[in-house]
Coordinates of C-alpha atoms and ligand atoms in Angstrom, one line a residue:
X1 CA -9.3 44.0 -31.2
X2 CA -10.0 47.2 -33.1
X3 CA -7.3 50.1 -31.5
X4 CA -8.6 52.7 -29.0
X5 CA -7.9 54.9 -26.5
X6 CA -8.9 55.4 -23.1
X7 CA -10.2 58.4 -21.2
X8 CA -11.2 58.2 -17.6
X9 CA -13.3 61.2 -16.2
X10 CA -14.0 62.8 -12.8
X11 CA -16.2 64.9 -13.8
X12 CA -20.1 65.3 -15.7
X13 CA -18.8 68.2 -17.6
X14 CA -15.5 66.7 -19.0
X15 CA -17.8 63.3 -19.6
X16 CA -20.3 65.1 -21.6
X17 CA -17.3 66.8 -23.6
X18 CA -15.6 63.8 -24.2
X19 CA -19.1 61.8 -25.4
X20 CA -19.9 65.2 -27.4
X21 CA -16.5 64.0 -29.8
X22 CA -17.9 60.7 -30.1
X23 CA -16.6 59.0 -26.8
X24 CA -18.0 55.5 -25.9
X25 CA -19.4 55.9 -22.1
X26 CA -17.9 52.7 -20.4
X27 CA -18.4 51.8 -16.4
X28 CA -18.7 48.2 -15.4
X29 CA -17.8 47.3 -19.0
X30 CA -19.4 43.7 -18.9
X31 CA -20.9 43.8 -22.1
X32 CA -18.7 46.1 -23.9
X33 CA -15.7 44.5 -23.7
X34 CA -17.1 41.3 -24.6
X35 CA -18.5 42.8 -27.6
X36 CA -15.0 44.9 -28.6
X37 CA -13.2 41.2 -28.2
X38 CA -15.5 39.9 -31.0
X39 CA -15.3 43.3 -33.1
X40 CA -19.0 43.3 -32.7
X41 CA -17.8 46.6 -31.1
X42 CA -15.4 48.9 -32.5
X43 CA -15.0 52.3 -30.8
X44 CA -12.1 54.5 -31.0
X45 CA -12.9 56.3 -27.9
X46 CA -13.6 54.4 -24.3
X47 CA -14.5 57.2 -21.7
X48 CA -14.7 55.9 -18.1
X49 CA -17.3 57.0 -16.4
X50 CA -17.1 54.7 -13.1
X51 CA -15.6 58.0 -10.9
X52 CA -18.5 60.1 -11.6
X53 CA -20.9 60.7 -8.5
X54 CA -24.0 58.7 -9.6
X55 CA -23.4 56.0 -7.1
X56 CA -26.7 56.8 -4.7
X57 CA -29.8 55.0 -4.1
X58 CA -32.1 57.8 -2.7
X59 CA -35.9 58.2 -2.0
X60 CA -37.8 61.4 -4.2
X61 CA -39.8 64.1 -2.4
X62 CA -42.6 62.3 -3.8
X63 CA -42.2 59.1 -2.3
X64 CA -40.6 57.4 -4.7
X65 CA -36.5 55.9 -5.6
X66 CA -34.2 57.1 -7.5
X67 CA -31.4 54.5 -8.4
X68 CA -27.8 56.7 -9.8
X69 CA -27.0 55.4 -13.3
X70 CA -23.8 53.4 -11.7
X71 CA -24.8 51.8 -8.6
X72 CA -23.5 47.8 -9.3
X73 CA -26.5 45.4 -9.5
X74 CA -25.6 44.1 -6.5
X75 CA -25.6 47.3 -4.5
X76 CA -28.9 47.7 -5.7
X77 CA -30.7 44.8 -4.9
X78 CA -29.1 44.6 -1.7
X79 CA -30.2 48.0 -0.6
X80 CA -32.8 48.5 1.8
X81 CA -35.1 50.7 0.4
X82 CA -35.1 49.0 -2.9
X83 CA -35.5 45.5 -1.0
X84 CA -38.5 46.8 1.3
X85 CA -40.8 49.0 -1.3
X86 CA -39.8 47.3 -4.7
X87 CA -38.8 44.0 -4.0
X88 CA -39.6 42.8 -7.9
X89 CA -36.3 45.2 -8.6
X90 CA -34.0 43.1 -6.2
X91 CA -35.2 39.8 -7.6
X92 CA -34.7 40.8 -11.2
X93 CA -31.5 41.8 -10.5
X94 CA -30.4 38.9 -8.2
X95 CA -31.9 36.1 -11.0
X96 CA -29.4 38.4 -13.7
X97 CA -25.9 37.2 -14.6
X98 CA -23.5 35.6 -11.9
X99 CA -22.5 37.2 -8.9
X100 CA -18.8 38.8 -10.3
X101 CA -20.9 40.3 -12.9
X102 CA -23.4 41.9 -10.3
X103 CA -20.8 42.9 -8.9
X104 CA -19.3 45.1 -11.5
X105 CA -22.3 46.1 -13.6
X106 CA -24.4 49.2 -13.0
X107 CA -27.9 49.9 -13.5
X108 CA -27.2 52.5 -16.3
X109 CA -25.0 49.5 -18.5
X110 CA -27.4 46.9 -17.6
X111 CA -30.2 49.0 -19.6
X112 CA -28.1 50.0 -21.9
X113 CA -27.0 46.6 -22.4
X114 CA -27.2 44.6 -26.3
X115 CA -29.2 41.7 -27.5
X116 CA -27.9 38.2 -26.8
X117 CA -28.5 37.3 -30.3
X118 CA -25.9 35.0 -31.7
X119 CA -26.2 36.4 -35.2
X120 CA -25.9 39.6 -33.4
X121 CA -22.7 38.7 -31.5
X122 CA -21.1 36.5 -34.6
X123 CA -19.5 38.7 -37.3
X124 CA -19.9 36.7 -39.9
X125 CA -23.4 36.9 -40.0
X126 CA -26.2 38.8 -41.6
X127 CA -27.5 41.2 -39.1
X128 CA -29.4 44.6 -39.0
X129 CA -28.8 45.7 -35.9
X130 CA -24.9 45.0 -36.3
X131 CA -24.6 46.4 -39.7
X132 CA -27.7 47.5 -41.3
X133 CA -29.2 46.6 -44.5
X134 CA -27.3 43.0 -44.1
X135 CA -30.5 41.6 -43.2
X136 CA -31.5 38.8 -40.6
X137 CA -30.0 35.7 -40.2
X138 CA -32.2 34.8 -37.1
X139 CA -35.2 34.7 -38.7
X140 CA -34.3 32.0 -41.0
X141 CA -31.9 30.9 -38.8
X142 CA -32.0 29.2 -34.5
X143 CA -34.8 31.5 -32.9
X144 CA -35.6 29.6 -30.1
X145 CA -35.0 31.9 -28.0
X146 CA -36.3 35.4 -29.9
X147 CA -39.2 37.8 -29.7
X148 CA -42.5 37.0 -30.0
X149 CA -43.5 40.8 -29.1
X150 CA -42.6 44.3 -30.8
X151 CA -41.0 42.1 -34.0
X152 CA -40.3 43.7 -37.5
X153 CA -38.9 42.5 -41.1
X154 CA -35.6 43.6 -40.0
X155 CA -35.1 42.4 -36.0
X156 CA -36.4 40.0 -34.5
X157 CA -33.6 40.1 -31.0
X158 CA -34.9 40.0 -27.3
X159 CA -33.8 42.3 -24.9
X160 CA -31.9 40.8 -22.0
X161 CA -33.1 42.9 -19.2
X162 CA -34.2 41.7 -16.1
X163 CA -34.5 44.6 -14.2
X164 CA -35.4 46.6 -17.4
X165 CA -38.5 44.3 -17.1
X166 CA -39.3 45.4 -13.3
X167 CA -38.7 49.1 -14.5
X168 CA -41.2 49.0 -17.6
X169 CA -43.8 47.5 -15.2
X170 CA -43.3 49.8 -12.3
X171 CA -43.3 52.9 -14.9
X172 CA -39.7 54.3 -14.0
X173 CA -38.0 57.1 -16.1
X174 CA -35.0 57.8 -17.3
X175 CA -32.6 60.5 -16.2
X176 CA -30.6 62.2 -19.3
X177 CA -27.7 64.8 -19.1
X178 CA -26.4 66.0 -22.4
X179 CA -25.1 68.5 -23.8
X180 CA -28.2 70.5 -24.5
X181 CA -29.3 69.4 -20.2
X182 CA -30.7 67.2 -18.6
X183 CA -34.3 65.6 -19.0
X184 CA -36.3 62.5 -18.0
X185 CA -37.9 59.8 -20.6
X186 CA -40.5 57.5 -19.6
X187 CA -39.2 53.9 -19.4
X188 CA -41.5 53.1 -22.3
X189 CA -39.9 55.4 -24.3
X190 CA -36.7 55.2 -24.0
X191 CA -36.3 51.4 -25.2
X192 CA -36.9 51.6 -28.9
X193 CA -38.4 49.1 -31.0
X194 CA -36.6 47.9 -33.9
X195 CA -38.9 48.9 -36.8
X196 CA -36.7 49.2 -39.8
X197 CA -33.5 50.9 -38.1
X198 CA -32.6 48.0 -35.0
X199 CA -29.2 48.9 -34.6
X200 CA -30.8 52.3 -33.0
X201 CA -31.5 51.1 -29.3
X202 CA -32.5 53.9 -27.1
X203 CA -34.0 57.5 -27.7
X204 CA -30.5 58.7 -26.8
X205 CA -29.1 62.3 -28.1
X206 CA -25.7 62.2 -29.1
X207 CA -23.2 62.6 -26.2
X208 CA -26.0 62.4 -23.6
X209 CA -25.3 60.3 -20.4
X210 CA -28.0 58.5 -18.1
X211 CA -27.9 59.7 -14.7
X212 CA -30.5 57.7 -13.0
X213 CA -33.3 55.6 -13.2
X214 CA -36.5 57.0 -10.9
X215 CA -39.1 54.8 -9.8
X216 CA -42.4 56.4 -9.0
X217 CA -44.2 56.3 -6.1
X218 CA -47.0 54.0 -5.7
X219 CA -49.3 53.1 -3.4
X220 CA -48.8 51.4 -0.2
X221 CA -48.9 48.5 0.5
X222 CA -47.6 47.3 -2.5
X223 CA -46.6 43.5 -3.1
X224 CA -44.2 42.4 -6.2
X225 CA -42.4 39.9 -7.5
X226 CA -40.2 39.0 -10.3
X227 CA -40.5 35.1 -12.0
X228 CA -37.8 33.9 -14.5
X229 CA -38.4 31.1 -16.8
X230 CA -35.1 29.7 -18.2
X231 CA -33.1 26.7 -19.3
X232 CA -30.8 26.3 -16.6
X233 CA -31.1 28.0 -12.9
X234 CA -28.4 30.2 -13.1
X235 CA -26.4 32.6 -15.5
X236 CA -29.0 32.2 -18.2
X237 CA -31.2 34.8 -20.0
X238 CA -35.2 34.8 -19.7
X239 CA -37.2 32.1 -22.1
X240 CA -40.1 34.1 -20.3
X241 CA -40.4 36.5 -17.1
X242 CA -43.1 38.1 -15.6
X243 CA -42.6 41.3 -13.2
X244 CA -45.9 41.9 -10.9
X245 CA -46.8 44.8 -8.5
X246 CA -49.9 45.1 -6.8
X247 CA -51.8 47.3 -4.6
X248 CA -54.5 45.2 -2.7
X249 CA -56.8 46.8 -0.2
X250 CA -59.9 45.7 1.4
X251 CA -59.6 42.9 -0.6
X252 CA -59.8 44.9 -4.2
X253 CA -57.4 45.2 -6.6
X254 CA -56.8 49.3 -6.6
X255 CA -53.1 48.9 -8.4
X256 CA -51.7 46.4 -10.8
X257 CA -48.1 47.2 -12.9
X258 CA -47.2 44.0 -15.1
X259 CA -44.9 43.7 -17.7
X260 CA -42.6 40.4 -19.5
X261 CA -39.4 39.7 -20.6
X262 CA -37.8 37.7 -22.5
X263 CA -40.5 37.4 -25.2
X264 CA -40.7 41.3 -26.5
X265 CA -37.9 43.1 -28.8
X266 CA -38.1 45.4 -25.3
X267 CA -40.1 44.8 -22.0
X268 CA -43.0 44.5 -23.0
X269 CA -45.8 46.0 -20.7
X270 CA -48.9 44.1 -20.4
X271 CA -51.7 46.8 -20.2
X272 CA -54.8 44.7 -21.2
X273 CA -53.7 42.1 -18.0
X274 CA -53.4 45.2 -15.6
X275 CA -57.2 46.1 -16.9
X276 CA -58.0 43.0 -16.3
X277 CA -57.3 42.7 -13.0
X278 CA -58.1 46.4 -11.6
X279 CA -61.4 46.7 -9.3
X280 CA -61.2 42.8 -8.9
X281 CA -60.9 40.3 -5.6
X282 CA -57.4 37.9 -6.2
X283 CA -58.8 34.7 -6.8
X284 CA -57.4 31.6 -9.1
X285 CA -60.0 32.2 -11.7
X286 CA -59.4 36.5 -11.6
X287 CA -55.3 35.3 -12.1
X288 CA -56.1 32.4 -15.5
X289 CA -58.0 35.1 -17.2
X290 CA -55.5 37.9 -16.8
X291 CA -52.6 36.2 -17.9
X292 CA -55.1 34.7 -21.1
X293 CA -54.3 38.1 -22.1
X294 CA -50.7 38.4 -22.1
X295 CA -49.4 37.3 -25.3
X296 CA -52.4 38.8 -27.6
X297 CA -50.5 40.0 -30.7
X298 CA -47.6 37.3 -30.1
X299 CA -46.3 36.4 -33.8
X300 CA -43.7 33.1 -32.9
X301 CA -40.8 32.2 -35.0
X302 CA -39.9 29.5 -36.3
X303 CA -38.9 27.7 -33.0
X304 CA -40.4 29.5 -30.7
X305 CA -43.8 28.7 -31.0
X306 CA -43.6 27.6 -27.0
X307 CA -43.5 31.1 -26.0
X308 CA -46.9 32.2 -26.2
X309 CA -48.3 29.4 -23.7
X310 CA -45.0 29.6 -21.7
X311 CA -45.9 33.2 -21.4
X312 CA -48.9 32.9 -20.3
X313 CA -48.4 30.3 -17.3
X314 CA -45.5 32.5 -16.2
X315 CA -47.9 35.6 -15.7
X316 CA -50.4 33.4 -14.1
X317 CA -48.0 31.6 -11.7
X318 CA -46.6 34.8 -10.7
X319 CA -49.9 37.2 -10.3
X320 CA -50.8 33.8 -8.2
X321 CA -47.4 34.3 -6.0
X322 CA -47.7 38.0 -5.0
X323 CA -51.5 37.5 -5.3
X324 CA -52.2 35.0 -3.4
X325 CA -55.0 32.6 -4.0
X326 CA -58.6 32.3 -2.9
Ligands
SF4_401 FE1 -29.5 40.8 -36.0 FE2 -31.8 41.3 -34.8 FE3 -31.7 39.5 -36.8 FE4 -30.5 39.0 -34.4 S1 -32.7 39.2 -34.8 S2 -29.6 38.6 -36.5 S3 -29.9 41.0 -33.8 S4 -31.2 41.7 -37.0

């Protein structure tokens, strides 16, 4: 492992100093350790942020949540104003990982979190978003499991959010402190696509810290849902997800938020479904023409030419659960 040292903080001000000369933000570490093992990681500088106070779950003047950048996954979805109003944010989180890993990673780390690209995580591979200019060994290479969504010449990695996926669907934002102050990115922003520089992630400044992740308020009653399509039942990464909230009165469709995962280079956000279904009475024929919609623009891999249809099925099985069907 590459040599480093190790800062912890108690503090935002002596955090933001420390990231400012290049400090790596570390809290749960579940990912970046595993990464600095393999020397897919090499910082000189871990700065532990765990002691900072951004451990609240707390509801907005405006009726909304705001989720502190290092509540643990589990804390989250266990808490009873995420379970009640957003329960497609508790189920993403509880179909992530394993429980020991919910239990240690935050909500900041888990959106800050890499690709589960092997070429990505294996040194000795060509890889862009490693070490750019190397090129792309996936696309070539195993892809099962890539993006269909958001692709480029140069990355063609998923990301491995769950709950990223429930966040790009409700329209959450970002909370940034830096050293320049704080500010708030859309959720849609803030995930970058890979266009020709992949190794750059997230619209983050230099030094600058998330804080929180704000959900907006929506309107009430609101049903949602998260569905994860996967190899296994447990401690495996999305094939296809679909995360679904909406806002059904007097039998009409007023609100519909729906966005997929495991398909897009970042959640990808499913507008033309959402039009589909606004103004409209839930019924099975309403749900198999929305989801039609969901992978226009798809461009599959090599072996992954399942995705587009698998995506598909998964929107419609899941508008279908927190729809209900007429
Ligand atoms: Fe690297 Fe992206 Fe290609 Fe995977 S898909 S090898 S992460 S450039």
């Amino acid at each position: 492992m590459h040599p480093f040292t190790y800062t912890r903080v108690s503090d935002t001000r002596a955090a933001l100093a420390a990231g400012r000369r290049g400090g790596r933000y570390i809290a749960g570490g579940t990912t970046l350790v595993d990464l600095m093992r393999e020397t897919v990681e090499t910082p000189d500088t871990l700065v532990d942020i765990s002691a900072l106070p951004l451990h609240e779950v707390t509801a907005t003047e405006g009726g909304g949540l705001r989720i502190g950048a290092l509540v643990r996954m589990a804390e989250a979805a266990a808490h009873p104003a995420v379970r009640e109003a957003y329960p497609v944010i508790s189920q993403a989180l509880e179909l992530s990982a394993s429980p020991q890993l919910r239990n240690m990673a935050t909500i900041g780390g888990n959106i800050m979190q890499r690709t589960r690209c092997t070429y990505f995580r294996d040194v000795s591979a060509n890889c862009n978003k490693r070490e750019p200019g190397t090129g792309c060994a996936a696309r070539d290479g195993f892809n099962r499991s890539h993006a269909i969504l958001g692709t480029s010449d140069s990355c063609v990695a998923t990301h491995p959010s769950d709950v990223a996926v429930a966040f790009a669907a409700l329209e959450a934002s970002v909370h940034l402190l830096g050293p320049d102050g704080a500010r708030e990115v859309p959720f849609a922003d803030f995930l970058l696509e890979p266009g020709s520089t992949p190794n750059r992630e997230q619209a983050l400044h230099k030094g600058e810290l998330i804080t929180a992740v704000e959900i907006p308020a929506h309107p009430r009653p609101l049903r949602s849902g998260y569905l994860k399509v996967r190899d296994r039942q447990s401690y495996e990464f999305a094939l296809t997800s679909a995360a679904v909230a909406l806002h059904i009165k007097g039998g009409v469709i007023h609100a519909a938020k729906v966005a997929a995962g495991g398909v897009g280079t970042v959640p990808w956000k499913l507008p033309a479904v959402e039009q589909r279904l606004l103004g409209e009475r839930p019924s099975k024929s309403l749900w198999t023409e929305a989801s039609e919609l969901a992978a226009d623009g798809a461009r599959p891999l090599h072996h992954n030419g399942f995705k587009p249809a698998l995506l598909r099925r998964t929107v419609e099985r899941q508008l279908r659960i927190v729809g209900g069907t007429k």
